[in-house]
Structures are given as C-alpha cells and as structure tokens.
Short mmCIF file of C-alpha atoms and ligand atoms in Angstrom, two decimals:
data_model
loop_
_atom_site.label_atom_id
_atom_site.label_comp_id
_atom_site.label_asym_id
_atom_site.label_seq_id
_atom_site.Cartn_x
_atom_site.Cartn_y
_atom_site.Cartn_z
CA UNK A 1 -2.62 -4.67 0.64
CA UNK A 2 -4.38 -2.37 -1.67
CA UNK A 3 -3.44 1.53 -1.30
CA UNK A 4 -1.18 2.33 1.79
CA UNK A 5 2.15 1.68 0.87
CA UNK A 6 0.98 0.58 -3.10
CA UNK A 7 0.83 3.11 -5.77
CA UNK A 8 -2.98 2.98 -7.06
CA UNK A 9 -2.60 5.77 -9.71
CA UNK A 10 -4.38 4.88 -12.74
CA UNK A 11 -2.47 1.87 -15.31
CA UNK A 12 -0.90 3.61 -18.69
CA UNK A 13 -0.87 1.49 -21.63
CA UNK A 14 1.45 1.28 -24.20
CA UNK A 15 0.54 -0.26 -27.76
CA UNK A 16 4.45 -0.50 -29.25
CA UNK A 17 5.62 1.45 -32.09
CA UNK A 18 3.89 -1.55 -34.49
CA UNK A 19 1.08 -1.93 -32.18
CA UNK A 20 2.49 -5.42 -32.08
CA UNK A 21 3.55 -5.64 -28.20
CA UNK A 22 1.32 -3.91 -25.59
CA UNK A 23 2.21 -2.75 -22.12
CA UNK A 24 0.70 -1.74 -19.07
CA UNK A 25 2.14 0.10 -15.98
CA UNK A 26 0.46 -0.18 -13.07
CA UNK A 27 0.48 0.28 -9.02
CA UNK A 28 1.22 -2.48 -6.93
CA UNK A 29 -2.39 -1.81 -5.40
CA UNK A 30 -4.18 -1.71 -8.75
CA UNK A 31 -7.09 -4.24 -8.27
CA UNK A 32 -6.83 -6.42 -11.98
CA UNK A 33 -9.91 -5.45 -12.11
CA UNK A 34 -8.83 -1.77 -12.98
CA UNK A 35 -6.83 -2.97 -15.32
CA UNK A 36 -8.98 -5.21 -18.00
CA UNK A 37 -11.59 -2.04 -19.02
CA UNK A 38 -8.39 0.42 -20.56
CA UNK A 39 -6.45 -3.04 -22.02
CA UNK A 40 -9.66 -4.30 -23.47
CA UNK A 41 -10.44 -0.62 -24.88
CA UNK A 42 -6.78 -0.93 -26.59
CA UNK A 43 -7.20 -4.57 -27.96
CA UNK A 44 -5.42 -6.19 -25.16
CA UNK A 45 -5.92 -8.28 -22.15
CA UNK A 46 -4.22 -9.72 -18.84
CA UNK A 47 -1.66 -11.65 -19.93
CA UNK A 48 -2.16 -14.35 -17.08
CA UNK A 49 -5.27 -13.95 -14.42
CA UNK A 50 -6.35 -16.23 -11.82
CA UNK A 51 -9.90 -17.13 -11.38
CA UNK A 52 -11.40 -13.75 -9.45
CA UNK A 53 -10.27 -10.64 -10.96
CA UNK A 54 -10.48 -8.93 -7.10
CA UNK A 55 -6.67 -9.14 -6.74
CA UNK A 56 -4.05 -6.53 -6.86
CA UNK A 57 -0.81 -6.50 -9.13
CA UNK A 58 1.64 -6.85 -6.27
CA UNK A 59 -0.59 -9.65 -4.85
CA UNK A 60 -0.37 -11.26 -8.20
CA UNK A 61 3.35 -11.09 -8.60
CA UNK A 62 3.64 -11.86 -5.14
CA UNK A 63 1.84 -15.58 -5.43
CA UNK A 64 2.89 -15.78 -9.14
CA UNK A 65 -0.45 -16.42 -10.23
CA UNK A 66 -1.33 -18.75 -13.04
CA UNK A 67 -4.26 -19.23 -14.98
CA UNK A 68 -6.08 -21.43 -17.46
CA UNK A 69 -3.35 -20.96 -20.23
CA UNK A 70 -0.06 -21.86 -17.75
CA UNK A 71 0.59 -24.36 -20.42
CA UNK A 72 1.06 -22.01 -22.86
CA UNK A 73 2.07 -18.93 -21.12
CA UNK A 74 3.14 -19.77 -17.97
CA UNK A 75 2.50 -17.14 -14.83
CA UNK A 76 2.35 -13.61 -14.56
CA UNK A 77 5.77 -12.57 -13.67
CA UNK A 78 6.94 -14.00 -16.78
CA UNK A 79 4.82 -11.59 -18.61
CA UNK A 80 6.20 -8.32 -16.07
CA UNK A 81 9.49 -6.80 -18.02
CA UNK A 82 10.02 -4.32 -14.67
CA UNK A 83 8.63 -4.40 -10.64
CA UNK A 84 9.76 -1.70 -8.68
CA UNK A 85 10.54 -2.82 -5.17
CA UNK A 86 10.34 -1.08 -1.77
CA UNK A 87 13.16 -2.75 0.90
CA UNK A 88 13.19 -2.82 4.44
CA UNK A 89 15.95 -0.29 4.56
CA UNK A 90 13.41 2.28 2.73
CA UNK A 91 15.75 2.23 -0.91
CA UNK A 92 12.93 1.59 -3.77
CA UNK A 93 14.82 -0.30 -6.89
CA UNK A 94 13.38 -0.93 -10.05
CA UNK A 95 14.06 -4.56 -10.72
CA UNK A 96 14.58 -6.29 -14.35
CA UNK A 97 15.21 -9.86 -15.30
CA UNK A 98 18.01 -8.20 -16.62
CA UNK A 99 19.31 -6.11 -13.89
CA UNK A 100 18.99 -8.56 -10.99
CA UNK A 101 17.72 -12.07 -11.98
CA UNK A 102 17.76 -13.86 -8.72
CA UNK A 103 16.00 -11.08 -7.03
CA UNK A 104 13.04 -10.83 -9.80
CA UNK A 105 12.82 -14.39 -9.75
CA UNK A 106 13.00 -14.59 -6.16
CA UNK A 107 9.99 -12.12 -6.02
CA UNK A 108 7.73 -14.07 -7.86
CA UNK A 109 5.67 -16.13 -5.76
CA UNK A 110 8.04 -14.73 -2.84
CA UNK A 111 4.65 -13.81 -1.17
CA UNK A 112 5.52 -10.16 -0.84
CA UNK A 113 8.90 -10.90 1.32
CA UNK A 114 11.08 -9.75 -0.55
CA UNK A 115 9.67 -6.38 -0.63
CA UNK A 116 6.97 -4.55 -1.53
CA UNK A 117 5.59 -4.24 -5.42
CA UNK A 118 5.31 -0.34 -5.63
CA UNK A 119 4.58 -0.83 -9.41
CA UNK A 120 5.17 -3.37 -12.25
CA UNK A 121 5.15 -3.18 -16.17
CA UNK A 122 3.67 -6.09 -17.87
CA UNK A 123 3.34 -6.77 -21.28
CA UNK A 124 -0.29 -7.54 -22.51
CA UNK A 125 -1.78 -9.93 -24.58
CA UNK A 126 -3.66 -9.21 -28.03
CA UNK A 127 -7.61 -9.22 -27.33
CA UNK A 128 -9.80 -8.01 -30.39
CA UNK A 129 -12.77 -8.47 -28.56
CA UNK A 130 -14.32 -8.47 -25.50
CA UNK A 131 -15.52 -11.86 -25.68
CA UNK A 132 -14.02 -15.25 -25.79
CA UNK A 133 -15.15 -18.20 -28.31
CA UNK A 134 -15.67 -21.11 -25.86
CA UNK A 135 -15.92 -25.10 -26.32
CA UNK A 136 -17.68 -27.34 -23.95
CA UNK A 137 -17.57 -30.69 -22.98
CA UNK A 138 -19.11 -32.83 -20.73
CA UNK A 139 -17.24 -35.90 -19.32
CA UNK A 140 -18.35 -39.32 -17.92
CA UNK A 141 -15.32 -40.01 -15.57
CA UNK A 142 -11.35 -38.78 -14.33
CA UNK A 143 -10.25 -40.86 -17.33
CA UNK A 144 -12.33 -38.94 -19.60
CA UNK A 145 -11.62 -35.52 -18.09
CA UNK A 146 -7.78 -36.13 -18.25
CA UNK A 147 -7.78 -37.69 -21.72
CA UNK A 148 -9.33 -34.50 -22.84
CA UNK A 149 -8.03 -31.77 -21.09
CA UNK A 150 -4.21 -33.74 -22.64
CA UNK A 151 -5.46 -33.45 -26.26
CA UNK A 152 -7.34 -29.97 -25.73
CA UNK A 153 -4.68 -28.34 -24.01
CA UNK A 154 -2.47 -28.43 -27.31
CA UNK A 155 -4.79 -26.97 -29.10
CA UNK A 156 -6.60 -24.24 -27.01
CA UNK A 157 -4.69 -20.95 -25.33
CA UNK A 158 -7.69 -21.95 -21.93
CA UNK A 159 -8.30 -24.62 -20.69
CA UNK A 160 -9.95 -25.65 -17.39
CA UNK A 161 -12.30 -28.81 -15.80
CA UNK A 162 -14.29 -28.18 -13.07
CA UNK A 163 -14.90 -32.00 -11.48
CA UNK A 164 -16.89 -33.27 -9.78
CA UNK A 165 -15.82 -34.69 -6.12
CA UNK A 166 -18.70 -35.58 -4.93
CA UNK A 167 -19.99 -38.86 -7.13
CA UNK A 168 -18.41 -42.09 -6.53
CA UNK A 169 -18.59 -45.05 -9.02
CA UNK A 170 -18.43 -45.33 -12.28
CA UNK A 171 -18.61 -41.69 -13.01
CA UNK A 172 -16.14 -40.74 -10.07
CA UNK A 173 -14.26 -37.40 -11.24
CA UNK A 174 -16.86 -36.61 -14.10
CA UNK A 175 -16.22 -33.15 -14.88
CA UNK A 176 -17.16 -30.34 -17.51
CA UNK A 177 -13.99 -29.27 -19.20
CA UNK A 178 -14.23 -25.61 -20.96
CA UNK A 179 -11.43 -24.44 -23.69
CA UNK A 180 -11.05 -21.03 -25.22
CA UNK A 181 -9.70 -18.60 -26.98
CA UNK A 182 -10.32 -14.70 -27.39
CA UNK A 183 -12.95 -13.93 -30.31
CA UNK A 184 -11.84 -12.15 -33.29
CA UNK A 185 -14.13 -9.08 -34.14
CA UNK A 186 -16.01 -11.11 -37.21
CA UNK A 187 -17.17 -13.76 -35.14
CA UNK A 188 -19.40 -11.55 -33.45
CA UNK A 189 -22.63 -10.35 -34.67
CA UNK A 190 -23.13 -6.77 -36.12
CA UNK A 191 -24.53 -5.80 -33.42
CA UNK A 192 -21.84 -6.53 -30.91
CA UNK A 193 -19.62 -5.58 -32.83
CA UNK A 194 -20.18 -1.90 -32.16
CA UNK A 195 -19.22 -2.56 -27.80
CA UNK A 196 -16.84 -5.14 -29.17
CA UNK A 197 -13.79 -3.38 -27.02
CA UNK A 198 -16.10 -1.64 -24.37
CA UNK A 199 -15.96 -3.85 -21.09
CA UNK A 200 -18.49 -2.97 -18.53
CA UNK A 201 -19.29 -5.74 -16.20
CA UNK A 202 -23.02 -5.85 -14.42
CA UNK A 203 -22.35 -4.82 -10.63
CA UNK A 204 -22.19 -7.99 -8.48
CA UNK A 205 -25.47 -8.84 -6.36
CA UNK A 206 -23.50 -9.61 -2.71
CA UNK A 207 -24.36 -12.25 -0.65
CA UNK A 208 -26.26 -11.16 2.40
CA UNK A 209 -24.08 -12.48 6.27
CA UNK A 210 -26.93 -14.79 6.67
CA UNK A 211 -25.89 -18.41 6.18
CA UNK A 212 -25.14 -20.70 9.15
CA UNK A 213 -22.04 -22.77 9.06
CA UNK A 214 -23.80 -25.79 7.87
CA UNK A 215 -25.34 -25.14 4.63
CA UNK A 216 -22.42 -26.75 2.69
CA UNK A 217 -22.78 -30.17 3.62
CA UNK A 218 -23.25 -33.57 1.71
CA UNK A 219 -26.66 -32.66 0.72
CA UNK A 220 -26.50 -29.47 -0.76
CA UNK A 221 -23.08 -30.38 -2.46
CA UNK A 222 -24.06 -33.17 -4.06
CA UNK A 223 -27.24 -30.91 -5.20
CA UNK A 224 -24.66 -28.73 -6.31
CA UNK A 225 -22.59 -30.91 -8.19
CA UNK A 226 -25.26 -32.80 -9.84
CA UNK A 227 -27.21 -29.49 -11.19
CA UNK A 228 -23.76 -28.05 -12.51
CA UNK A 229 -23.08 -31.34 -14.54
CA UNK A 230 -26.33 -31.50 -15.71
CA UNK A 231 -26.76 -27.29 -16.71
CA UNK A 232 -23.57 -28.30 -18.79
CA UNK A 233 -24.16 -29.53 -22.79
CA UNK A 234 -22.85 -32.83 -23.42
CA UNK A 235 -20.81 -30.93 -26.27
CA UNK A 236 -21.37 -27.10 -27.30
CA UNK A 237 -18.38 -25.59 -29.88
CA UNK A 238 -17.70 -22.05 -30.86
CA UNK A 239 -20.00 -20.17 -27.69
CA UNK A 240 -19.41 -16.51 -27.81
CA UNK A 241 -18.86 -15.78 -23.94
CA UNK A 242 -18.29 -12.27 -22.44
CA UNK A 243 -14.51 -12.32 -20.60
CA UNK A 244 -15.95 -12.01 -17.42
CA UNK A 245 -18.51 -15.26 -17.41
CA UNK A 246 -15.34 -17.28 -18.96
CA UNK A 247 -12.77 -16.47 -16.74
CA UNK A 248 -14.50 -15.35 -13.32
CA UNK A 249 -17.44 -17.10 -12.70
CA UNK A 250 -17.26 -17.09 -8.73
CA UNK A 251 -16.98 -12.80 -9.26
CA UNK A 252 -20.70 -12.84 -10.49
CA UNK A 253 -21.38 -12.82 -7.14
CA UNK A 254 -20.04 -10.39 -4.51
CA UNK A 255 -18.98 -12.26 -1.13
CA UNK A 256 -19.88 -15.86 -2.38
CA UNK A 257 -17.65 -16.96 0.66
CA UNK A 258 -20.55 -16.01 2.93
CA UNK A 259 -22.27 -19.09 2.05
CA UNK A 260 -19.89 -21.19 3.95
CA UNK A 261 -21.51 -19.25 6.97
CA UNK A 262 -19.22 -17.78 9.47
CA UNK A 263 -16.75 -20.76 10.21
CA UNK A 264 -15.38 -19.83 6.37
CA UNK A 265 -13.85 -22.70 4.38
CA UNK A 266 -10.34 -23.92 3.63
CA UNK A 267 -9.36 -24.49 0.06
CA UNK A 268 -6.06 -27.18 -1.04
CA UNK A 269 -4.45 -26.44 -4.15
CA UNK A 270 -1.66 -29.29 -5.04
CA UNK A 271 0.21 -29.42 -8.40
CA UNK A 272 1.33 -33.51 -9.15
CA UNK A 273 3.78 -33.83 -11.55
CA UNK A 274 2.92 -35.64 -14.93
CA UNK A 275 3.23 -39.85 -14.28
CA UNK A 276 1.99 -39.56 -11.01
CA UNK A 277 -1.76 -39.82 -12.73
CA UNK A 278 -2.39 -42.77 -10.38
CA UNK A 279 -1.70 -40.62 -7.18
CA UNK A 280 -4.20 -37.65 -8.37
CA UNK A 281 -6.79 -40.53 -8.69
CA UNK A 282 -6.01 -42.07 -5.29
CA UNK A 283 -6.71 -38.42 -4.09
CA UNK A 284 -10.11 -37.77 -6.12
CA UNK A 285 -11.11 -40.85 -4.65
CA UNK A 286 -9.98 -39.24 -1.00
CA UNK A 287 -11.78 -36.56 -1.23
CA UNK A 288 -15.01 -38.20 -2.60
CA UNK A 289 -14.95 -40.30 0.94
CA UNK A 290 -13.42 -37.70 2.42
CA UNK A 291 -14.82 -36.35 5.91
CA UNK A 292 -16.32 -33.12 4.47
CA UNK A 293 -17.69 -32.91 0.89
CA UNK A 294 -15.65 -30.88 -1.75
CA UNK A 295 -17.90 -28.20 -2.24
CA UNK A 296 -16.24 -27.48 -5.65
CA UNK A 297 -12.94 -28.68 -7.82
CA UNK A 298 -10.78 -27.37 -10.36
CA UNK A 299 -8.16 -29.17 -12.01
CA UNK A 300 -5.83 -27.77 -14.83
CA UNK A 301 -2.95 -28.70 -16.83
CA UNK A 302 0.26 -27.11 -16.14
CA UNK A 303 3.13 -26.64 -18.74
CA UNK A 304 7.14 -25.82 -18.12
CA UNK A 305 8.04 -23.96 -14.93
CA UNK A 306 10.13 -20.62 -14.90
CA UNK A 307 13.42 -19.68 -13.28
CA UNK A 308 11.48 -18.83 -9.74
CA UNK A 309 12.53 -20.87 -6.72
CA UNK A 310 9.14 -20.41 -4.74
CA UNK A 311 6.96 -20.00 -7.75
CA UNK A 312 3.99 -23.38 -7.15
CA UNK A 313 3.60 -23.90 -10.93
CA UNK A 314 5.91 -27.39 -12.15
CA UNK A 315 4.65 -29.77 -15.24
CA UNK A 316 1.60 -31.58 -14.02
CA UNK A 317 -1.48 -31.49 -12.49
CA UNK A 318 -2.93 -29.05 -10.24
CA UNK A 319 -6.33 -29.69 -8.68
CA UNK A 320 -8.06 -27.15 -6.07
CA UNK A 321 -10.56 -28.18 -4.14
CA UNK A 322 -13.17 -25.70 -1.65
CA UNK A 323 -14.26 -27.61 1.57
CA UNK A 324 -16.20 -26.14 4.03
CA UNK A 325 -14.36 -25.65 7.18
CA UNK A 326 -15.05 -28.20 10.22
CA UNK A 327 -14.94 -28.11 14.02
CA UNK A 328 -12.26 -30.82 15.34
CA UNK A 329 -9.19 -32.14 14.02
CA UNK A 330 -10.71 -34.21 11.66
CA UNK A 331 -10.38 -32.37 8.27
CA UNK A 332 -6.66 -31.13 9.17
CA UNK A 333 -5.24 -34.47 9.60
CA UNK A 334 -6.89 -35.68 6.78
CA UNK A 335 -5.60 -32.81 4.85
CA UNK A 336 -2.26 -33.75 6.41
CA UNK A 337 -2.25 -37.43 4.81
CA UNK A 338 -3.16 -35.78 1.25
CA UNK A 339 0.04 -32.97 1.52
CA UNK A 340 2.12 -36.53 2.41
CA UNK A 341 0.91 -38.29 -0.23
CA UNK A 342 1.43 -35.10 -2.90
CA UNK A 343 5.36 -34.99 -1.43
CA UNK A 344 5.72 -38.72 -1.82
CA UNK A 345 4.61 -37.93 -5.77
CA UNK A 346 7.03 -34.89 -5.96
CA UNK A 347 4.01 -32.38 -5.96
CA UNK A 348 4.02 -29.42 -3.70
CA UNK A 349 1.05 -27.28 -1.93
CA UNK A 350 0.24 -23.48 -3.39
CA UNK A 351 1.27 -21.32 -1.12
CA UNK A 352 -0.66 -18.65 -1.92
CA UNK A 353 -3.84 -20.93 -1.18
CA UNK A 354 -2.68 -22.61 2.24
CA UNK A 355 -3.52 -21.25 5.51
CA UNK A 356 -2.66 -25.07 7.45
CA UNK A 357 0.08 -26.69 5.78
CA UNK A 358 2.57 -27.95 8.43
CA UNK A 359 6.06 -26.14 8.22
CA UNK A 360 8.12 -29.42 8.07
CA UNK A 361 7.08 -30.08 4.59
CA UNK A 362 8.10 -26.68 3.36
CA UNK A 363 11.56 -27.05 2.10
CA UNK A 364 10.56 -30.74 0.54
CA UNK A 365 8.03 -29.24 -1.54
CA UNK A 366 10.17 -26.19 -2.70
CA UNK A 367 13.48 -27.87 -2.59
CA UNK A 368 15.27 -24.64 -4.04
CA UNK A 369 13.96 -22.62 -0.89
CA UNK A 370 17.58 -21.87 0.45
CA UNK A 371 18.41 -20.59 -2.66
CA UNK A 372 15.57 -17.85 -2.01
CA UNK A 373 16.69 -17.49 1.17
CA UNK A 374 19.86 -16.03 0.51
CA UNK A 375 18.23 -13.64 -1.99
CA UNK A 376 15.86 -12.94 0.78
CA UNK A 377 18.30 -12.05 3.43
CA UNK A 378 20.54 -9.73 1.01
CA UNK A 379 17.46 -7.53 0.58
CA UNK A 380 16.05 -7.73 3.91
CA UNK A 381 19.37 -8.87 6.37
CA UNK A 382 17.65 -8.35 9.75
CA UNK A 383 14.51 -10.20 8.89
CA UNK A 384 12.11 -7.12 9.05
CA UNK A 385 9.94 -8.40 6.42
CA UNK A 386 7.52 -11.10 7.52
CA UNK A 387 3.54 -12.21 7.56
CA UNK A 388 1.32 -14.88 8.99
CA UNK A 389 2.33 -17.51 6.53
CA UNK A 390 6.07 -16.68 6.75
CA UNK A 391 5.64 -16.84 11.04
CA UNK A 392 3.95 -20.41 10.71
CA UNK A 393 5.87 -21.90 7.67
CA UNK A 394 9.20 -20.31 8.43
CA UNK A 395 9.89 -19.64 4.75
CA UNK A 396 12.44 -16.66 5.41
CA UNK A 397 14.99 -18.00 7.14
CA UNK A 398 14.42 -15.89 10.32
CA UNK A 399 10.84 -17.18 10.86
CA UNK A 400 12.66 -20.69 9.73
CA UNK A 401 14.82 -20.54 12.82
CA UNK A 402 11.82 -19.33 15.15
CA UNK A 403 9.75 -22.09 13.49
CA UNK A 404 12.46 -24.84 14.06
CA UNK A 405 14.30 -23.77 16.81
CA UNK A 406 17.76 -22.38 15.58
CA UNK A 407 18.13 -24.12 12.68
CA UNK A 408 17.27 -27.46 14.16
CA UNK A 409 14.69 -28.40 11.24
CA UNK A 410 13.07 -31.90 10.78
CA UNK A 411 11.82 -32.83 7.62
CA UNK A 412 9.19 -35.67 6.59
CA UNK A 413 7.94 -36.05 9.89
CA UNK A 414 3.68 -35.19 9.01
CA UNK A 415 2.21 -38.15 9.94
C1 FAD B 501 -11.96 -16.92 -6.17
C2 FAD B 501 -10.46 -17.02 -6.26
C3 FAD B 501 -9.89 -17.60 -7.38
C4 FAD B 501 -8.50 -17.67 -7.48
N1 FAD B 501 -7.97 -18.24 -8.60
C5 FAD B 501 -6.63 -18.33 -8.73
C6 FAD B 501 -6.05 -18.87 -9.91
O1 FAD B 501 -6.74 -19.31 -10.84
N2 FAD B 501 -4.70 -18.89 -10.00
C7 FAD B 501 -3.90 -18.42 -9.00
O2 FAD B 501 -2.67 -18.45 -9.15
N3 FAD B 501 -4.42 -17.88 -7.88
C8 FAD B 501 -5.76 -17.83 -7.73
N4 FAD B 501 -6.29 -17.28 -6.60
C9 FAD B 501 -5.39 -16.77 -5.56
C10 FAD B 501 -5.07 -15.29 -5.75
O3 FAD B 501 -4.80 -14.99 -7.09
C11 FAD B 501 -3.81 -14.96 -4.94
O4 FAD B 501 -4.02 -15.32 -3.61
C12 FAD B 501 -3.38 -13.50 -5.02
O5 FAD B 501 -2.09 -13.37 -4.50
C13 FAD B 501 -4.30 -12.59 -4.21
O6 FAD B 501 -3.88 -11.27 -4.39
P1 FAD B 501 -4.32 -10.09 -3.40
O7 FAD B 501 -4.06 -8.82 -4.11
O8 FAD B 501 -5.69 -10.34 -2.88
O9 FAD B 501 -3.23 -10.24 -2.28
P2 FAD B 501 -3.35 -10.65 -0.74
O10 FAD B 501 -4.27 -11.81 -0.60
O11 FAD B 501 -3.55 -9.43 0.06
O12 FAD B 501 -1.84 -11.14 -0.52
C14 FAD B 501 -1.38 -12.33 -1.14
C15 FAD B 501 0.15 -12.33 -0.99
O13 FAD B 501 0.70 -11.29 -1.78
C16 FAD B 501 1.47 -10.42 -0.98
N5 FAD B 501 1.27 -9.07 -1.51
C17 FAD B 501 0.08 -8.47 -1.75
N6 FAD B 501 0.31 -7.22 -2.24
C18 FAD B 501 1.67 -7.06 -2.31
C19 FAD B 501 2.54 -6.00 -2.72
N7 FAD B 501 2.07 -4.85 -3.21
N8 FAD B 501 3.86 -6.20 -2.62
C20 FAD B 501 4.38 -7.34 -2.15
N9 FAD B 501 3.60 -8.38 -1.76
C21 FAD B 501 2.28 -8.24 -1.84
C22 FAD B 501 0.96 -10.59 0.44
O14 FAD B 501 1.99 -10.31 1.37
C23 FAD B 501 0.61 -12.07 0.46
O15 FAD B 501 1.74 -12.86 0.69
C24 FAD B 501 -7.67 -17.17 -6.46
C25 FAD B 501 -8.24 -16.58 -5.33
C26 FAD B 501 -9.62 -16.51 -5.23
C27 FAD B 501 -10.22 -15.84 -4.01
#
C-alpha cells in the first residue's frame, strides 16, 4: 500500500515544549523504516515495532502491531494521538480517541477497512542512543523459557524467546530468550559516543531467486535450530547491540523469504491466554511432530489489551511459528486442529499473519466482531471497502453475508 493513495511526504518530529514527550507525523505510506533515522537523530524511537522494520504506518495501525515490549506498552495505536482517515464516500476525517472512540478503536487492527490511514501522529519513545543494552540467556527446555521470560518480563521494557521447535525430549522448546532496554549515552564507549544518535544501517545483501522449494526441510531445520542454540551464550549481560541487530534480525537480509524457494511459506501466529500453559505445550509438542518442520519460532509475553475490538493482542502467550509451505492438504488440516485447539483455550489467530484460517472461527476468536461491524458499516454503508482476507474471512459484514450465505453463519464447525 505504500504511495498511491498514502501520503509519503517526509515524518516531522516534535520534541514538546520540555522535550519530555516527542511526536512524529507521518504518511500512511511512510515505510518505519523512514521513520527511525530523524527519531533516533532527536533522541527518540518507535514507540512499538514489529520484527521487520519494511512496513508502512497505515499497515501498522491497520494490524495493530505489537512488539517485544506489548507488556509494557501495549501496540502501536495506543501510542497514535491522531489518524486521518480517507472513507469510501471520498470525506477524509481526522480521527482522535477523543473525537470518535469507536471508530479509532475500530481502526486499529481493522486491517485497513475502515478506511484508509492518509497520515497518523504518534508519540515517540525516549532513545539516547542508538544502541540497545541486551541480556542473553540460553534455556534447557519450555519450562525454562517460560519461567524466565515471567520473571524477565517485569523487569525489562524487551523481551523475546526464539524456541526451538524442532528438538524433542528432554530439551523440547529450549529456546534463547533476549531482554533489553535502550542504552544510555555513558554506557557506550568514547568512541561511539560521537554517532551515538546517527542511525545508518549497512544496505541488506538480497537473497538471489535461486532456492528450490525444498531446502527447508527436517534436515536443514534442525541444522538450523541446533547452530542458533549453540551461537547463543549460555548467559551474556549488559551487550551493547545496534537497534537494528536487536530488533530486526530477519531485515539483515533483503528477501530472506526466497529461501523457502518459490512455493513461499505460511507462518501461524496464536496468542493463548495466561493458564492455558498446558495447551501452548500440547502445541510445541505438535509442531515438533508436526508434518513439516518449524523452520523458526517466536514466542512473547503479552500484557493488558486495549479498547480495540479486532486488535489480536489479549494477556497471554503468543507464539509464531514459519513453516515452509507443502503440496497437499496435509499441513492445512493440521493447522486446522491447532486454530481448534487455540479457540477451545480462548486464544485467537493474528490476523494480520493468516492467509488460511477458516472463516467459521472468526467471530469465536474476536467475539466483539459485531461490535466493529457496526462501526464498519457507518463509515463504509454499501460495503465498498474490502480485501482478500475480508472476501475469505467475511470480517465486514458484507463479505460475512457472501461468506455465509445471508447471514446464515455456523460457528465451531473446523474439524
Ligand atoms: C519479518 C516480519 C516480522 C513481523 N513481525 C511482527 C511483529 O513482531 N509484530 C506484529 O504485530 N507484526 C509483525 N509482522 C507483521 C507486520 O507488521 C504486519 O503485517 C503489517 O501490517 C505489515 O504492514 P505493511 O505496511 O506491509 O502492510 P500490508 O502488508 O500491505 O497490509 C497489511 C494490512 O494493512 C492494511 N493497510 C496497509 N496500509 C494501509 C493504509 N494506509 N490504510 C489502511 N490500511 C492499510 C492492508 O489493507 C492490510 O489489511 C511481521 C511481518 C514480517 C514480514
């Protein structure tokens, strides 16, 4: 969605009259990316990112992205004070929390159907440096991993495990859990300190089109897993690590998807709520005899939810997991049984991520979805606005009624 319709003039930033509370305005189509150089020069930073900084503003409001601090800060849109929306009937509307609460909230993670994000002002985040002080640990199973992300995560702004979901046994769901926090300008050498606020990230080497579809299989992920565990110190405190290593590892290199060859891969992204710790083990232990190997997983810790009826984020657990894509019907039915089992523990799929989720589990993951309807259809009454993901999950209560048949919806029926 970047350019076109999206404003992509260059972000202003505000530092308030005490310097206390920065600000950024920027277009809908501003790539993130655009935006972390002029905050960074300015001693600020993204309040909320997601792990690849090669998104735009609207398509970060639009999923309500969270990041490695959602248990402290939550998701972007409750950092954004203003979005300026484009309707179907061609009005454009400034929108505040305080102006028209159900809409704003109803925009975040509304996946861009409630309008289009022309522009957005979002308050910033204090950043001295261009580096963040990082702790490491290395852990020997899920039990570990989860104890430790639960005490770090009070402690630490970021937090994040990758596991592993490959290894089976005793060490099943050994991970490598990374905390952080941004580095203040005297932890840094003297000689960093001079480029402490200047943020230039090396140019990403791409990956050529050459990989067939096959390279990410057992083998090579097990390879994978095992040399990432084993690169990883059993414990390393107080690393000085430049933004971009910390927070967007996968950006280091351009088009990493290409090495899922050309059949791609499918990532699942559920959030379990906290108690249903037995469930998220019963699905690590899925996906480790799973039909395809999990190329890579991420689980993080989320805290309170906001006022947005679509928004994925709830208080729990949310693990993502890459799988390579496979011929057959193999993967989407098991894929199928996990989604069951994460609506049977009151979880719900990301939106944002899914690109298979059957429709008849849409409403019982985001129970409030009526509720966004109705703020839906006052902006948009004869159900212009629409996308893929709206046409096979139904979500606006147009594509709902193509989806269903008129209304006739049945629920709970995946099996
Ligand atoms: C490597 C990687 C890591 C990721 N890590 C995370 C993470 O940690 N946390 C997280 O929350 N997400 C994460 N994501 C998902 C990503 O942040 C979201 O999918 C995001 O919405 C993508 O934004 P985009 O600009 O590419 O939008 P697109 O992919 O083009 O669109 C995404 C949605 O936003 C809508 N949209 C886009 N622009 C606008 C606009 N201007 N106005 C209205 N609607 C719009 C589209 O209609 C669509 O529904 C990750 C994705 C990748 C590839």
């Amino acid at each position: 969605m970047a350019g076109g319709w999206c404003s992509t003039r260059p972000p202003s930033i505000t530092s308030g009259r005490s310097d206390a509370q920065g600000r950024i305005v920027a277009g809908g189509g501003a790539s993130l990316s655009a935006l972390i150089a002029p905050a960074i020069a300015a001693g600020w930073f993204l309040p909320v990112t997601p792990g690849t900084r090669h998104v735009t503003v609207g398509g970060a409001i639009a999923s309500d992205v969270h990041g490695k601090n959602h248990h402290r800060d939550g998701t972007i849109t409750q950092h954004v004070e203003s979005i300026t929306l484009l309707f179907p009937s061609g009005e454009t509307r400034a929108v505040t929390p305080e102006s028209d609460a159900e809409l704003f909230w109803a925009t975040a993670g509304g996946m861009g159907l409630t309008g289009i994000i022309l522009e957005a002002r979002i308050r910033l985040t204090p950043a001295p440096t261009r580096f963040i002080t990082v702790d490491t640990y290395r852990t020997r199973n899920l039990d570990q991993t989860m104890s430790l992300m639960t005490e770090y995560d009070v402690r630490t702004r970021y937090s994040v495990s990758w596991i592993d979901l490959v290894t089976t046994g005793a060490q099943l769901g050994r991970g490598v859990l990374t905390c952080g926090d941004h580095a203040p300008l005297d932890a840094l050498t003297p000689g960093t300190r001079d480029d402490a606020r200047q943020w230039k990230p090396r140019p990403a080497p791409p990956v050529p089109p050459v990989f067939p579809s096959q390279v990410v299989n057992r083998l090579t992920s097990r390879l994978f897993n095992e040399a990432w565990f084993r690169k990883a110190p059993a414990e390393r405190l107080g690393e000085l690590m430049p933004l971009e290593t910390f927070f967007y590892p996968l950006d280091i290199v351009d088009r990493w998807n290409r090495v899922y060859g050309p059949r791609g891969f499918v990532q699942w992204q559920c959030v379990l709520p906290f108690g249903e710790e037995a469930r998220l083990r019963r699905i690590v232990e899925a996906f480790v005899a799973g039909p395809v190997p999990a190329a890579l997983a991420v689980l993080k810790r989320f805290g309170a939810a906001n006022p947005g009826p679509l928004s994925f984020p709830l208080p729990g657990w949310t693990l993502a997991v890459d799988l390579p894509a496979a011929r057959g019907d193999t993967l989407a039915a098991f894929l199928d049984g996990l989604d069951r089992g994460v609506v049977e523990g009151g979880g719900r799929i990301y939106l944002s991520k899914d690109a298979r989720m059957r429709p008849e589990w849409l409403d019982v993951m985001y129970p409030r979805l009526d509720e966004w309807r109705a703020v839906q259809s006052r902006v948009d009454p004869s159900g212009r606005l629409t996308s893929d993901l709206d046409r096979r999950l139904g979500i606006t209560a147009h594509a709902s009624a193509r989806v269903h048949g008129h209304g006739t919806r049945t629920t709970g029926d995946a099996g």
